[in-house]
Amino acid sequence: MKHLFTAALVSSFALAAPVAPTAAQAEEINVLMFGMPYTVGLAKLADDFEAETGIKANIDVVGQDVFESRITLSFTGGTGDIDVVHTPVIQVQRWIQAGWLQPMTDLVSEETTSDILAGPLGAYDVNGDQWALPFFAGVGLMSYREDLLEAAGAEVPQTWAEMLDVAAKITTDDQAAIALRAVPGQGFNMFIFPMVMRAYGGTFFADYEGGDLTPAINSPENLEALNVYVKLINDYGPAGAGNFNFAEVKAAAENGQVAFTVEGTGIISQLVDPAKSQFADVTGIALPPGGPAGRSPAIGVHGMGIPASAPNPEASARFIEWAVSSETVAKIAMSESFPDFTTASVAQNPEVIAKYAAIHPDFLTMRVAALDLAIGHYRPLIPEWPALGQAIGESVNAAINGLMTPEEALEQADADMRDILGL
Amino acid sequence: MTSHATPRRGATYELQRGYRLMMVPAILAVGIFAIVPLAGMFGLAFSDYHLIRGTNWDFGFQNFAKMLSDKRLMNSIYVMAALSFFGVALQVLIGSAVAVGLQKITGKWRVGRILFLLPYAVPHVAVALIWLSLFTPTLSPINAFFDLFGITVPAFLTSQWGAITAIVIADTWTNFPFAMLIIMAALQGISPDLEEAAAIDGATRVKTFIYITLPLLAPALLMVTLFRFIDSLKHFPMIFVMTKGGPGRSTQATNFYAYVQTFQNSNVAYGAAIAVMLFLMAALISYYVAKLNQRVTT
Amino acid sequence: MIDNSPEFRVKRGIGLTLMLVLLAFAAVPTLWVLILSFRAPMAIFQPIWESPLALTLDNFFKITRSNFPSALMNSFITAGLSTAFAMIVGVPAGFALAKARLSGKFVASWVLLLLRMAPPVGFVIPLFLLYVNAGLIDTYMGLVFAYMTLTLPLVTWSMWNSFAQVPDELIEAAIMDDANLMQAFLLIALPAARPGAVAAAILAFLVAWNDFFYALIITRSGTATAPVAVMNFISYDSVDWASIAVASIALTLPILPLMAIANRYIVQSLSGAVKG
């Protein structure tokens, strides 16, 4: 026992030594990102950054849930152990409000920002300051099975109303028509459902752009949209569709269980890639359906920001500039499945164009068309959004699964919104 | 309890001091790393700490007052009660059945008991993902198998009771081996003579089990039930991975709801207050476990 | 007793069927994980009887190139050390609690139980701040200390029960013979409670091995444990099912021999503790 004790004591000191405080040194920065093709590709290029600047970058790529918990803790603790942080646009207002980010307006050069798409860049411009630089803009697209459409004698639906008709034609006992995200969450069903909402002219607030943030979730337009969403999932979706998330949607499309999906570019690009999906050669890409109020593809923007507690913002900014530079982004676009870049000049890179045209000829054009149509505040850019999106998503899911009628669900969502906003 | 030997007075004092010294390291270790965060939790619960609304550090009972009129909290307690009750009941039932069954298996087949232990070693996140795929009709091999015979297995995760059932099953799968282990242990502690004596006296097997075995198993069964029950108050990964609290809010158990309040709604103080409530419930139950154990060990 | 009556056979048949059903319940998901781990990406959700040959070893090679193996190593180190420390500190404490004349014993057992039952959501933030100030974030020792809040109450509690089975007379006799308390503990009591000690160590190891929550809070890339690394296979727009299956197997396999060896001891020691 005594020997064991001594051994344990000695080894404990030995272990404590090499992993003592990880606070960033001047020539070392810690980057925390969550897993997506760009971040995976970026992590592999860390040595390039060191070679170029002499700053060592520890790029940590984690799962999204792990990420959420870590940043909440690190930021509330003000630990300064993160120098560059993955900053989704839907979180940026909340983080600014909580005092978790520092502006980078004076830290990044005009040369860098001028090469970034104006829309995604502008989404991070809050109160006249730049809070992050985007690297990713994923948009909503629709994938459809050409063979199944042809067999049913149907055209590619342009509106959600047409989608209901086509879906009715395709659906049989053995074949479902469409898979859509249904599980509650602002990044799950609330990434997809607003496409239907906005197509019917529904909004979250009375007048978002005019500054009137009175909830308008229980409007007749939203009710119509919710009825469509519920009907599509329940009547024309596969068994169990009421609990689908992106993983189940993707699997349903890959296994040929559905004819349509409306999803982010990240998933659509995998469905049309012959290396990844067995139905790729008969899968087409189109814009997501629209409605009386037009077409509003989903958009999700991701960027990189500098935490308020980061001790060396200069080094952080150098890293971000390098990470969104034309050269770095092009390398990642080539090595990973990453067509969602926001660095404009990369779109002119012939190698990149050739690569994605080879996967599917329509992919890049459809993506650009969807980006043009997408509105920046697809999901409202306000600090309370994560809480609001969670609450509304729960109601939408309750309507899908018959726990409430769509009317009741929207009334509930309205009450929750008022509660969260303190109205 | 046997009486303590009392050699010389001084020696007894020395001895008792020795015992106390042996406890000091444990008290220190637990004190620093467990008591401090717990104290912090209680502090937060009485505060107004909110990540985006701003914090004035007003201390009071406001969070607990809010809990009284919070319908979602009531709903979450109801969900938690359902998950705990059915989960624990199934775990104890299946655990006992397997333990009794394995007792009859001897020889080289004993190795087979490892198959029943396997689920206990799978991490909860993986357990949840595995069962999520098994409960998703389009992915599940179970559905595909029954489809071969034209039988359609219903979707579980799209109705409240279906989703609760699914979570209960996943939770039971990974935790019944714990109940099994403890009940196996208790069974071994029961002398076979007793059962044989009863059989000789003409009691049927069922009667022997009910009147002889079961009363002897009772402390173990109660212990397992209470242990599992307290653990079930912490339900989280299954819900988080399998349903995200859905359909609607129908599987948001209290612990999950506290997480939503803390991390999604930024209301750290309110989340802590809910956690305090859970802690007090755990305290109440562990009081009875401790009482029970006291009776058993003395 | 040999019983060959038809009635008995029917009952035995029912019992056997029930056991087989329960075995299926335990084994089907296990089998499913095994299948997933060998499935080629394109066939991952096809029924195995439709494409029985779409199998590959790539999933295993792929995971060796990720950070999962180092996370597995971290799990071993932290679970092992926290078990060792919990034994060093907790076994004497359990002994003392079982044998000392104390008035607060009931409260002590209550506190020990309560400690492993507090809901984590509430104290994440205070715990994290404590660790930041102590410089323990992303260190092995930080995680080991955190695990001790789980393993130490468990070890102390179960050793208390084990030592309670050791007759007081044994200890007293040793002390009468001029042994000091330490000698009585190490040479007399501990060997008598050996099965209990093995069982306690294994259960403590399992608790630390399975932990997700503390590792999530305390570790960063340097010391992340395997259960946290498993979460990293769920990314923004994909779930890497095959890697998750392989990881589950990798997390389960090391436990198996441990369980096989310890099974006997666990049963032996628990049977003492819960005999009634």
PDB file of C-alpha atoms in Angstrom, chain C residues 39-47 51 54:
ATOM      1  CA  ARG C  39     -20.690  -1.678 -42.660  1.00  0.00           C
ATOM      2  CA  ALA C  40     -19.530   0.077 -45.792  1.00  0.00           C
ATOM      3  CA  PRO C  41     -20.717   3.725 -45.777  1.00  0.00           C
ATOM      4  CA  MET C  42     -23.186   3.263 -48.641  1.00  0.00           C
ATOM      5  CA  ALA C  43     -24.879   0.275 -47.005  1.00  0.00           C
ATOM      6  CA  ILE C  44     -24.977   1.474 -43.455  1.00  0.00           C
ATOM      7  CA  PHE C  45     -28.749   1.404 -43.063  1.00  0.00           C
ATOM      8  CA  GLN C  46     -29.550  -1.402 -45.441  1.00  0.00           C
ATOM      9  CA  PRO C  47     -30.809  -4.540 -43.762  1.00  0.00           C
ATOM     10  CA  SER C  51     -26.315  -6.715 -48.736  1.00  0.00           C
ATOM     11  CA  ALA C  54     -21.029  -4.821 -47.937  1.00  0.00           C
TER      12      ALA C  54
END
